Short mmCIF file of C-alpha atoms and ligand atoms in Angstrom, two decimals:
data_model
loop_
_atom_site.label_atom_id
_atom_site.label_comp_id
_atom_site.label_asym_id
_atom_site.label_seq_id
_atom_site.Cartn_x
_atom_site.Cartn_y
_atom_site.Cartn_z
CA UNK A 1 132.43 88.98 100.09
CA UNK A 2 130.56 86.27 101.91
CA UNK A 3 132.01 83.11 103.43
CA UNK A 4 130.45 80.07 101.76
CA UNK A 5 129.45 76.83 103.52
CA UNK A 6 131.48 75.12 100.87
CA UNK A 7 135.16 74.46 101.59
CA UNK A 8 138.00 73.37 99.34
CA UNK A 9 140.51 70.74 100.35
CA UNK A 10 143.83 70.26 98.67
CA UNK A 11 145.49 66.88 99.12
CA UNK A 12 148.91 65.62 98.06
CA UNK A 13 149.93 62.24 96.69
CA UNK A 14 153.22 62.28 98.66
CA UNK A 15 151.49 61.82 102.00
CA UNK A 16 151.78 65.48 103.14
CA UNK A 17 148.74 66.49 105.20
CA UNK A 18 145.82 67.87 103.22
CA UNK A 19 144.84 71.49 103.68
CA UNK A 20 141.36 72.99 103.90
CA UNK A 21 140.66 76.42 102.46
CA UNK A 22 137.68 78.74 102.83
CA UNK A 23 135.53 79.58 99.80
CA UNK A 24 134.05 83.06 99.35
CA UNK A 25 131.05 84.12 97.33
CA UNK A 26 130.58 87.38 95.47
CA UNK A 27 127.19 88.80 94.47
CA UNK A 28 127.43 87.10 91.03
CA UNK A 29 130.10 85.16 89.20
CA UNK A 30 132.41 82.35 90.23
CA UNK A 31 133.23 81.74 93.91
CA UNK A 32 136.88 82.03 94.94
CA UNK A 33 139.07 79.67 96.94
CA UNK A 34 141.04 81.64 99.52
CA UNK A 35 144.62 80.42 99.16
CA UNK A 36 146.25 83.14 101.26
CA UNK A 37 147.36 80.72 103.97
CA UNK A 38 148.45 78.01 101.54
CA UNK A 39 152.14 78.92 101.50
CA UNK A 40 152.34 79.35 105.28
CA UNK A 41 150.72 75.94 105.83
CA UNK A 42 152.18 73.86 103.00
CA UNK A 43 155.27 75.74 101.79
CA UNK A 44 153.84 75.72 98.27
CA UNK A 45 152.75 78.46 95.91
CA UNK A 46 150.05 78.23 93.28
CA UNK A 47 151.17 78.60 89.67
CA UNK A 48 149.00 80.69 87.34
CA UNK A 49 150.87 82.71 84.70
CA UNK A 50 148.48 85.06 82.95
CA UNK A 51 146.08 84.86 85.94
CA UNK A 52 143.81 82.38 84.14
CA UNK A 53 142.23 81.19 87.39
CA UNK A 54 143.25 83.88 89.84
CA UNK A 55 141.10 86.68 91.27
CA UNK A 56 143.64 89.31 92.28
CA UNK A 57 141.21 91.43 94.32
CA UNK A 58 137.58 91.93 95.29
CA UNK A 59 135.81 94.66 93.38
CA UNK A 60 132.29 96.12 93.20
CA UNK A 61 132.78 98.16 90.03
CA UNK A 62 132.48 96.11 86.83
CA UNK A 63 131.18 92.62 86.16
CA UNK A 64 131.66 90.62 82.97
CA UNK A 65 129.96 87.34 82.13
CA UNK A 66 132.13 86.23 79.24
CA UNK A 67 129.93 83.26 78.29
CA UNK A 68 126.76 85.34 78.12
CA UNK A 69 128.53 88.35 76.58
CA UNK A 70 127.34 90.58 79.44
CA UNK A 71 129.04 93.70 80.77
CA UNK A 72 127.72 95.57 83.81
CA UNK A 73 129.07 98.81 85.33
CA UNK A 74 127.91 98.89 88.98
CA UNK A 75 125.12 96.50 87.96
CA UNK A 76 123.84 98.48 84.97
CA UNK A 77 124.06 96.72 81.55
CA UNK A 78 126.38 98.47 79.10
CA UNK A 79 123.57 98.52 76.50
CA UNK A 80 121.37 100.67 78.80
CA UNK A 81 124.21 102.97 79.79
CA UNK A 82 125.26 103.46 76.16
CA UNK A 83 121.75 104.35 75.07
CA UNK A 84 120.36 106.25 78.09
CA UNK A 85 123.39 107.91 79.71
CA UNK A 86 126.41 109.94 78.73
CA UNK A 87 130.06 109.72 79.68
CA UNK A 88 129.74 112.10 82.64
CA UNK A 89 126.97 109.85 84.10
CA UNK A 90 129.26 106.88 83.51
CA UNK A 91 132.24 108.53 85.21
CA UNK A 92 130.11 109.43 88.24
CA UNK A 93 128.73 105.90 88.33
CA UNK A 94 132.13 104.23 88.18
CA UNK A 95 133.75 106.53 90.70
CA UNK A 96 131.01 106.96 93.28
CA UNK A 97 128.88 103.83 92.81
CA UNK A 98 125.67 105.33 91.43
CA UNK A 99 124.20 107.38 88.63
CA UNK A 100 124.03 111.07 89.53
CA UNK A 101 120.83 113.04 90.21
CA UNK A 102 120.30 116.10 87.99
CA UNK A 103 122.01 118.37 90.52
CA UNK A 104 124.86 115.96 91.22
CA UNK A 105 125.52 115.60 87.51
CA UNK A 106 125.62 119.37 87.13
CA UNK A 107 128.10 119.67 90.00
CA UNK A 108 130.24 116.80 88.77
CA UNK A 109 130.35 118.07 85.18
CA UNK A 110 131.22 121.54 86.50
CA UNK A 111 134.06 120.07 88.54
CA UNK A 112 135.47 118.16 85.57
CA UNK A 113 135.11 121.05 83.12
CA UNK A 114 136.89 123.38 85.51
CA UNK A 115 139.97 121.21 85.57
CA UNK A 116 140.44 120.71 81.84
CA UNK A 117 143.28 123.22 81.44
CA UNK A 118 146.80 121.91 82.00
CA UNK A 119 149.70 123.81 83.54
CA UNK A 120 151.03 126.11 80.84
CA UNK A 121 154.50 124.67 81.28
CA UNK A 122 153.28 121.31 79.96
CA UNK A 123 153.77 122.73 76.46
CA UNK A 124 157.51 123.11 77.12
CA UNK A 125 157.64 119.54 78.35
CA UNK A 126 155.92 118.57 75.11
CA UNK A 127 158.55 120.33 73.02
CA UNK A 128 161.14 117.79 74.11
CA UNK A 129 159.41 115.13 72.00
CA UNK A 130 160.05 114.52 68.32
CA UNK A 131 157.09 115.58 66.20
CA UNK A 132 156.74 112.01 64.92
CA UNK A 133 156.79 110.43 68.38
CA UNK A 134 154.06 107.85 68.95
CA UNK A 135 151.23 109.53 70.93
CA UNK A 136 151.35 106.73 73.51
CA UNK A 137 155.02 107.50 74.17
CA UNK A 138 154.07 111.15 74.61
CA UNK A 139 151.09 110.32 76.83
CA UNK A 140 153.06 107.97 79.07
CA UNK A 141 155.46 110.83 79.67
CA UNK A 142 152.87 113.57 80.05
CA UNK A 143 150.61 111.65 82.44
CA UNK A 144 153.56 110.68 84.65
CA UNK A 145 154.71 114.30 84.37
CA UNK A 146 151.45 115.56 85.88
CA UNK A 147 152.79 114.46 89.27
CA UNK A 148 155.51 117.09 88.87
CA UNK A 149 152.91 119.81 88.29
CA UNK A 150 150.23 118.98 90.86
CA UNK A 151 152.09 118.42 94.11
CA UNK A 152 148.95 119.03 96.12
CA UNK A 153 147.31 115.80 94.96
CA UNK A 154 150.03 113.16 95.06
CA UNK A 155 149.42 111.56 98.47
CA UNK A 156 147.58 108.34 97.67
CA UNK A 157 146.75 107.83 101.36
CA UNK A 158 144.89 111.13 101.59
CA UNK A 159 141.26 110.76 100.36
CA UNK A 160 141.07 114.44 99.34
CA UNK A 161 144.24 114.10 97.27
CA UNK A 162 142.86 110.95 95.65
CA UNK A 163 139.60 112.71 94.78
CA UNK A 164 141.18 115.75 93.24
CA UNK A 165 143.80 113.69 91.38
CA UNK A 166 140.94 111.62 89.91
CA UNK A 167 139.08 114.71 88.69
CA UNK A 168 142.29 116.21 87.31
CA UNK A 169 143.14 113.05 85.41
CA UNK A 170 139.66 112.65 83.89
CA UNK A 171 139.54 116.35 82.99
CA UNK A 172 143.06 116.78 81.64
CA UNK A 173 143.41 113.57 79.64
CA UNK A 174 141.49 114.93 76.59
CA UNK A 175 143.60 118.09 76.70
CA UNK A 176 146.81 116.05 76.72
CA UNK A 177 145.66 113.72 73.93
CA UNK A 178 144.63 116.68 71.77
CA UNK A 179 147.95 118.43 72.55
CA UNK A 180 149.86 115.32 71.44
CA UNK A 181 147.92 115.40 68.15
CA UNK A 182 148.31 119.14 67.53
CA UNK A 183 152.03 118.90 68.26
CA UNK A 184 152.42 116.06 65.76
CA UNK A 185 150.87 118.11 62.95
CA UNK A 186 152.45 121.42 63.93
CA UNK A 187 149.21 123.25 64.74
CA UNK A 188 148.72 125.51 67.77
CA UNK A 189 147.14 123.93 70.84
CA UNK A 190 143.48 124.77 71.33
CA UNK A 191 142.48 125.66 74.87
CA UNK A 192 139.54 123.68 76.26
CA UNK A 193 136.11 125.30 76.07
CA UNK A 194 134.02 124.86 79.16
CA UNK A 195 130.65 125.38 77.48
CA UNK A 196 131.09 122.18 75.46
CA UNK A 197 130.42 118.59 76.49
CA UNK A 198 133.35 116.30 77.35
CA UNK A 199 133.28 114.76 73.86
CA UNK A 200 132.44 118.07 72.14
CA UNK A 201 135.35 119.80 73.85
CA UNK A 202 137.69 117.03 72.75
CA UNK A 203 136.55 117.40 69.12
CA UNK A 204 137.08 121.17 69.43
CA UNK A 205 140.63 120.75 70.82
CA UNK A 206 141.45 118.18 68.10
CA UNK A 207 139.98 119.75 65.00
CA UNK A 208 139.45 123.43 65.83
CA UNK A 209 142.02 126.08 64.92
CA UNK A 210 142.33 129.64 66.19
CA UNK A 211 141.51 130.87 62.65
CA UNK A 212 137.82 130.03 62.64
CA UNK A 213 134.96 128.83 64.81
CA UNK A 214 134.66 125.07 65.09
CA UNK A 215 131.12 123.71 65.09
CA UNK A 216 130.74 120.39 66.87
CA UNK A 217 128.81 117.81 64.80
CA UNK A 218 126.27 116.23 67.23
CA UNK A 219 126.42 112.81 65.54
CA UNK A 220 130.20 112.65 65.90
CA UNK A 221 129.96 114.02 69.44
CA UNK A 222 127.51 111.27 70.36
CA UNK A 223 129.67 108.63 68.68
CA UNK A 224 132.75 109.72 70.59
CA UNK A 225 130.81 109.85 73.83
CA UNK A 226 129.73 106.26 73.18
CA UNK A 227 133.32 105.20 72.51
CA UNK A 228 134.21 106.71 75.89
CA UNK A 229 131.36 104.89 77.68
CA UNK A 230 132.22 101.53 76.10
CA UNK A 231 135.90 101.81 77.02
CA UNK A 232 135.45 103.31 80.49
CA UNK A 233 136.14 100.16 82.49
CA UNK A 234 136.61 96.43 82.01
CA UNK A 235 137.37 94.99 85.44
CA UNK A 236 140.83 93.49 86.07
CA UNK A 237 142.31 93.68 82.57
CA UNK A 238 146.07 94.04 82.02
CA UNK A 239 146.28 97.84 82.29
CA UNK A 240 143.92 98.05 85.28
CA UNK A 241 145.86 95.33 87.07
CA UNK A 242 149.01 97.30 86.23
CA UNK A 243 147.52 100.44 87.77
CA UNK A 244 146.52 98.49 90.90
CA UNK A 245 149.92 96.82 91.21
CA UNK A 246 151.77 100.08 90.62
CA UNK A 247 149.52 101.96 93.07
CA UNK A 248 149.91 99.21 95.67
CA UNK A 249 153.42 100.46 96.38
CA UNK A 250 151.90 103.76 97.53
CA UNK A 251 153.09 105.70 94.50
CA UNK A 252 151.10 108.77 93.45
CA UNK A 253 147.96 108.42 91.28
CA UNK A 254 149.51 110.14 88.23
CA UNK A 255 152.42 107.68 88.23
CA UNK A 256 150.04 104.72 88.62
CA UNK A 257 147.88 105.88 85.71
CA UNK A 258 150.99 106.46 83.58
CA UNK A 259 151.82 102.78 84.16
CA UNK A 260 148.31 101.91 82.93
CA UNK A 261 148.84 104.00 79.79
CA UNK A 262 152.11 102.16 79.11
CA UNK A 263 150.45 98.76 79.50
CA UNK A 264 147.48 99.70 77.35
CA UNK A 265 149.82 100.52 74.45
CA UNK A 266 150.47 96.83 73.65
CA UNK A 267 148.79 95.30 70.56
CA UNK A 268 147.21 92.49 72.59
CA UNK A 269 145.38 95.12 74.68
CA UNK A 270 144.54 98.74 73.78
CA UNK A 271 146.83 98.78 70.76
CA UNK A 272 144.50 96.29 69.05
CA UNK A 273 142.31 98.98 67.46
CA UNK A 274 145.35 100.48 65.74
CA UNK A 275 146.58 97.02 64.76
CA UNK A 276 143.08 96.14 63.50
CA UNK A 277 142.86 99.15 61.24
CA UNK A 278 146.37 98.55 59.93
CA UNK A 279 145.35 94.95 59.20
CA UNK A 280 142.26 96.12 57.26
CA UNK A 281 144.46 98.61 55.37
CA UNK A 282 146.93 95.84 54.42
CA UNK A 283 144.18 93.54 53.13
CA UNK A 284 142.64 96.44 51.23
CA UNK A 285 145.99 97.25 49.63
CA UNK A 286 146.36 93.62 48.53
CA UNK A 287 142.95 93.51 46.82
CA UNK A 288 140.27 94.04 49.48
CA UNK A 289 137.22 91.81 49.96
CA UNK A 290 138.49 89.32 47.35
CA UNK A 291 141.53 88.62 49.52
CA UNK A 292 139.55 87.85 52.68
CA UNK A 293 139.62 84.07 52.11
CA UNK A 294 143.38 84.10 51.63
CA UNK A 295 143.87 86.21 54.75
CA UNK A 296 141.67 83.93 56.87
CA UNK A 297 143.73 80.92 55.70
CA UNK A 298 146.86 82.74 56.89
CA UNK A 299 145.26 83.44 60.28
CA UNK A 300 144.40 79.74 60.65
CA UNK A 301 147.96 78.72 59.84
CA UNK A 302 149.69 78.68 63.23
CA UNK A 303 153.11 79.10 61.60
CA UNK A 304 152.17 82.39 59.95
CA UNK A 305 152.03 84.33 63.23
CA UNK A 306 149.08 86.28 61.74
CA UNK A 307 146.10 87.02 64.00
CA UNK A 308 142.72 88.38 63.14
CA UNK A 309 143.03 91.60 65.12
CA UNK A 310 139.86 92.77 66.82
CA UNK A 311 138.81 89.13 67.34
CA UNK A 312 139.04 87.03 70.47
CA UNK A 313 139.09 87.97 74.12
CA UNK A 314 140.42 86.47 77.32
CA UNK A 315 137.03 86.79 79.04
CA UNK A 316 134.37 86.99 76.31
CA UNK A 317 133.65 83.62 74.79
CA UNK A 318 130.65 85.15 73.05
CA UNK A 319 130.01 88.33 71.05
CA UNK A 320 131.54 91.27 72.97
CA UNK A 321 128.47 93.43 73.81
CA UNK A 322 130.57 96.54 73.16
CA UNK A 323 131.26 95.38 69.60
CA UNK A 324 127.50 95.30 68.83
CA UNK A 325 127.04 98.86 70.13
CA UNK A 326 130.13 99.99 68.26
CA UNK A 327 128.86 98.49 65.01
CA UNK A 328 125.63 100.50 65.44
CA UNK A 329 127.65 103.69 66.02
CA UNK A 330 129.78 102.85 63.01
CA UNK A 331 126.67 102.75 60.80
CA UNK A 332 125.44 106.10 62.18
CA UNK A 333 128.77 107.87 61.70
CA UNK A 334 129.38 106.54 58.19
CA UNK A 335 125.84 107.56 57.20
CA UNK A 336 126.28 111.05 58.64
CA UNK A 337 129.52 111.51 56.76
CA UNK A 338 128.24 109.94 53.52
CA UNK A 339 130.77 107.10 53.82
CA UNK A 340 128.33 104.16 53.68
CA UNK A 341 130.42 102.61 50.94
CA UNK A 342 133.63 102.92 52.92
CA UNK A 343 135.78 100.03 51.64
CA UNK A 344 137.31 99.26 55.05
CA UNK A 345 133.86 98.97 56.65
CA UNK A 346 132.76 96.59 53.87
CA UNK A 347 135.96 94.63 54.35
CA UNK A 348 135.42 94.44 58.12
CA UNK A 349 131.88 93.14 57.57
CA UNK A 350 133.12 90.51 55.08
CA UNK A 351 135.85 89.36 57.49
CA UNK A 352 133.40 89.19 60.38
CA UNK A 353 130.91 87.15 58.36
CA UNK A 354 133.48 84.59 57.24
CA UNK A 355 135.10 84.34 60.66
CA UNK A 356 131.75 83.85 62.43
CA UNK A 357 131.00 80.89 60.15
CA UNK A 358 134.46 79.33 60.13
CA UNK A 359 135.05 76.34 62.39
CA UNK A 360 138.49 77.65 63.49
CA UNK A 361 136.86 80.69 65.10
CA UNK A 362 133.60 78.99 66.14
CA UNK A 363 135.34 76.12 67.95
CA UNK A 364 137.66 78.54 69.80
CA UNK A 365 134.77 80.88 70.60
CA UNK A 366 136.49 83.80 68.91
CA UNK A 367 134.11 86.71 68.30
CA UNK A 368 134.64 90.37 67.36
CA UNK A 369 135.73 92.51 70.29
CA UNK A 370 135.20 96.26 70.80
CA UNK A 371 138.25 97.14 68.73
CA UNK A 372 136.93 95.53 65.58
CA UNK A 373 134.69 98.52 64.75
CA UNK A 374 136.02 101.32 66.94
CA UNK A 375 138.95 102.00 64.61
CA UNK A 376 136.64 102.50 61.62
CA UNK A 377 134.52 104.97 63.59
CA UNK A 378 137.55 106.91 64.78
CA UNK A 379 139.11 107.01 61.33
CA UNK A 380 135.82 108.32 59.87
CA UNK A 381 135.75 111.07 62.53
CA UNK A 382 139.22 112.08 61.34
CA UNK A 383 141.27 110.71 64.21
CA UNK A 384 144.63 109.42 62.97
CA UNK A 385 145.26 105.71 63.48
CA UNK A 386 148.26 106.37 65.73
CA UNK A 387 146.02 108.19 68.19
CA UNK A 388 143.43 105.40 68.61
CA UNK A 389 145.06 103.91 71.69
CA UNK A 390 145.36 107.40 73.17
CA UNK A 391 141.58 107.78 72.86
CA UNK A 392 141.19 104.40 74.60
CA UNK A 393 143.52 105.62 77.39
CA UNK A 394 141.47 108.78 77.78
CA UNK A 395 138.26 106.80 78.19
CA UNK A 396 139.81 104.15 80.46
CA UNK A 397 141.30 106.74 82.83
CA UNK A 398 138.10 106.85 84.87
CA UNK A 399 138.08 103.07 85.21
CA UNK A 400 141.72 103.02 86.29
CA UNK A 401 141.11 105.73 88.85
CA UNK A 402 137.94 104.13 90.22
CA UNK A 403 139.76 100.80 90.59
CA UNK A 404 142.82 102.40 92.15
CA UNK A 405 140.74 104.31 94.69
CA UNK A 406 138.70 101.20 95.45
CA UNK A 407 141.93 99.32 96.15
CA UNK A 408 143.34 101.98 98.47
CA UNK A 409 140.10 102.06 100.44
CA UNK A 410 140.06 98.25 100.79
CA UNK A 411 141.32 97.23 104.25
CA UNK A 412 142.65 93.97 102.74
CA UNK A 413 144.91 95.74 100.28
CA UNK A 414 148.63 94.98 100.43
CA UNK A 415 151.53 95.71 98.15
CA UNK A 416 151.25 93.30 95.20
CA UNK A 417 154.09 90.81 95.25
CA UNK A 418 153.66 87.69 93.11
CA UNK A 419 155.93 84.71 93.73
CA UNK A 420 157.65 82.45 91.22
CA UNK A 421 158.63 78.91 90.35
CA UNK A 422 162.41 79.22 90.08
CA UNK A 423 163.95 77.19 87.24
CA UNK A 424 167.39 78.78 87.04
CA UNK A 425 170.74 77.58 88.30
CA UNK A 426 171.05 76.43 91.88
CA UNK A 427 173.72 78.07 94.03
CA UNK A 428 177.21 77.95 92.46
CA UNK A 429 180.54 79.73 93.01
CA UNK A 430 181.92 82.44 90.77
CA UNK A 431 184.81 80.85 88.81
CA UNK A 432 188.04 82.79 88.24
CA UNK A 433 187.94 84.80 85.03
CA UNK A 434 190.29 82.43 83.07
CA UNK A 435 187.93 79.50 83.76
CA UNK A 436 184.66 81.09 82.48
N1 CMC B 1 143.19 85.34 65.61
C1 CMC B 1 143.50 84.05 65.43
N2 CMC B 1 143.55 83.14 66.41
C2 CMC B 1 143.26 83.56 67.65
C3 CMC B 1 142.94 84.89 67.92
C4 CMC B 1 142.90 85.80 66.84
N3 CMC B 1 142.58 87.08 67.03
N4 CMC B 1 142.70 85.04 69.24
C5 CMC B 1 142.89 83.82 69.78
N5 CMC B 1 143.23 82.92 68.82
C6 CMC B 1 143.46 81.48 69.00
C7 CMC B 1 144.80 81.20 69.67
O1 CMC B 1 145.81 81.04 68.70
C8 CMC B 1 144.49 79.92 70.43
O2 CMC B 1 144.45 78.89 69.51
P1 CMC B 1 144.95 77.39 69.96
O3 CMC B 1 144.03 76.97 71.06
O4 CMC B 1 144.85 76.57 68.72
O5 CMC B 1 146.38 77.57 70.42
C9 CMC B 1 143.05 80.14 70.88
O6 CMC B 1 142.46 81.02 69.91
C10 CMC B 1 142.93 80.74 72.29
O7 CMC B 1 143.62 81.97 72.29
P2 CMC B 1 144.58 82.47 73.45
O8 CMC B 1 145.70 83.25 72.83
O9 CMC B 1 144.93 81.36 74.36
O10 CMC B 1 143.60 83.45 74.19
P3 CMC B 1 144.01 84.57 75.22
O11 CMC B 1 142.87 84.68 76.15
O12 CMC B 1 145.36 84.32 75.80
O13 CMC B 1 144.13 85.86 74.27
C11 CMC B 1 143.66 87.87 73.12
C12 CMC B 1 143.16 86.83 74.15
C13 CMC B 1 142.71 89.07 73.13
C14 CMC B 1 145.08 88.36 73.49
C15 CMC B 1 143.71 87.20 71.73
O14 CMC B 1 142.41 86.75 71.39
C16 CMC B 1 144.25 88.15 70.65
O15 CMC B 1 145.47 88.27 70.51
N6 CMC B 1 143.33 88.82 69.88
C17 CMC B 1 143.75 89.78 68.89
C18 CMC B 1 144.12 91.09 69.57
C19 CMC B 1 142.91 91.84 70.04
O16 CMC B 1 141.95 92.04 69.30
N7 CMC B 1 142.98 92.33 71.28
C20 CMC B 1 141.93 93.21 71.85
C21 CMC B 1 141.28 92.64 73.04
S1 CMC B 1 139.80 93.57 73.43
C22 CMC B 1 140.36 95.09 73.94
C23 CMC B 1 141.00 95.08 75.26
O17 CMC B 1 140.36 94.61 76.24
O18 CMC B 1 142.11 95.59 75.38
#
C-alpha cells in the first residue's frame, strides 16, 4: 500500500484536540484511513458492526467493484478465467499469484491429484455421524479432524507446513464431500482416480459405484469446473474473514478452514444456494410461475420476513458477474440433459424478470447473485440440495487457504481482536441470595 498525500482529520465538538490520520492507497478501489493510532491518541474506538466501512487487511488476491459488477482474481476478470482457464489454473493463480506455464500446471495438478486420498481411518470417524446428518455438520467435523491425521503440516508459522496443508486441503476436500454424500445414501466410498480432472474425479466419487465403470460427461464436468472457478474466492467475505481471524491466533490451517466451513453454512452466505432452491421448490409446490406475483408481494412486505434468496449482495450493487456466467452454464447443462423445460428454471427466470423490473429491487440495487442459478445447475447434475453448500466449501477452500497464507506472510498481521461499545451494567456488587 502507498501513503497518499491526502490526510484525514477527525475533530470533536467537545473541544478535544483534533487528530490527523494517514490515508493509504491501494492499486484500485477506495483509499483507506489508517485509524490504528486513534485509540492510543483519543481514547476512542470506531464503531462499525458488519464492517460496512472497515478494511480489515490489505490483500493482493481478489478485487471486486460492486458498482460495476466486476470481479478480478489477481487482476484477471472472472469472465476470462471462466472461459479460458480451468480450476487448476485458478487455484495456482490464487495461491501463487500467477497463471501457471504448461509445465507448472502439470506439476501443480500432479501434486494435487497425488494428495486426493484421505487417511483410511477417516471412514471410522465418519461412522460416528448419523446417516441423515447435514453434510455441512459432517464437513465441519471432518475438515477440523484432518489436523488429527496430518501432524506434519499443522505449524502455521512454517512455510513448508502451510504449503503442504494447502495442497492437502484442496486435494482432499472433494474426497470428503463425496464421502459425506455416499455415507448419507449408504453406498460404498469411491476412491479418487488420479487420471481424471479435479471436477471429473469429483463426479466419479459422487456418482460412480464399484459395480460398473462411471463415464464422466464432459458437459457436466465443465459445468462443475466453472462452479468451482466462480466460487474460488471473493475477497473478505464472512467465511474468509472467519478463516483469517481464526488463523490469526496461530491455530493450524485445518482448524482455520473448518471455521470457514462453519461460517459458510449460514443462509445469508454459502447456505443461500440451498435456501434458494428450497424457495423455488416452495413456490412451485404452491402453483409455480402463476404464484410469482404473490411471492414477490410477500418479499416486499417487511413484516413477512420473506427474502428473495439468491438476490442482493453486500458488495455488488449491480448484476453479480458470476450470476451471468452461471446462467450460461445452466442453459448448457439443461440442454445436455434434455431438461430445457425444467419448471424450476422457468420459475427462476420469471422471478428474475419481475424482480429486475420492480421498484423495490431496482431502488435497493438488488440483483441476482451467484446462488440464484448455481442450485439449478447442481440439482440437474444430480447433486442433492443438502450438499450444495458443501460444493461451495470445496471450491472456496483454495480462496480461504490463499488468504490465510497471505495473512501469515504479512508483516503487519496481528491476532484479530475487535473492541466493543459496552452498553451493559456498570460495576455493581453481588447481592445476598435472598435479595436477588
Ligand atoms: N430480498 C428482499 N429484500 C432484500 C434482499 C432480498 N434478498 N436483500 C436485501 N434486501 C433489502 C433489505 O431488506 C434492505 O431493505 P431496507 O433498506 O428497506 O431495510 C435492503 O435491501 C438492503 O439490504 P441489507 O440487508 O442491508 O443488505 P446486506 O448487505 O446487509 O445483505 C445479503 C446482503 C446478501 C445478506 C442480503 O441481500 C440477503 O439476505 N440476500 C439473500 C441471501 C443470499 O442470496 N445470500 C447470498 C449472497 S451471495 C453468496 C455469498 O457471497 O455467500
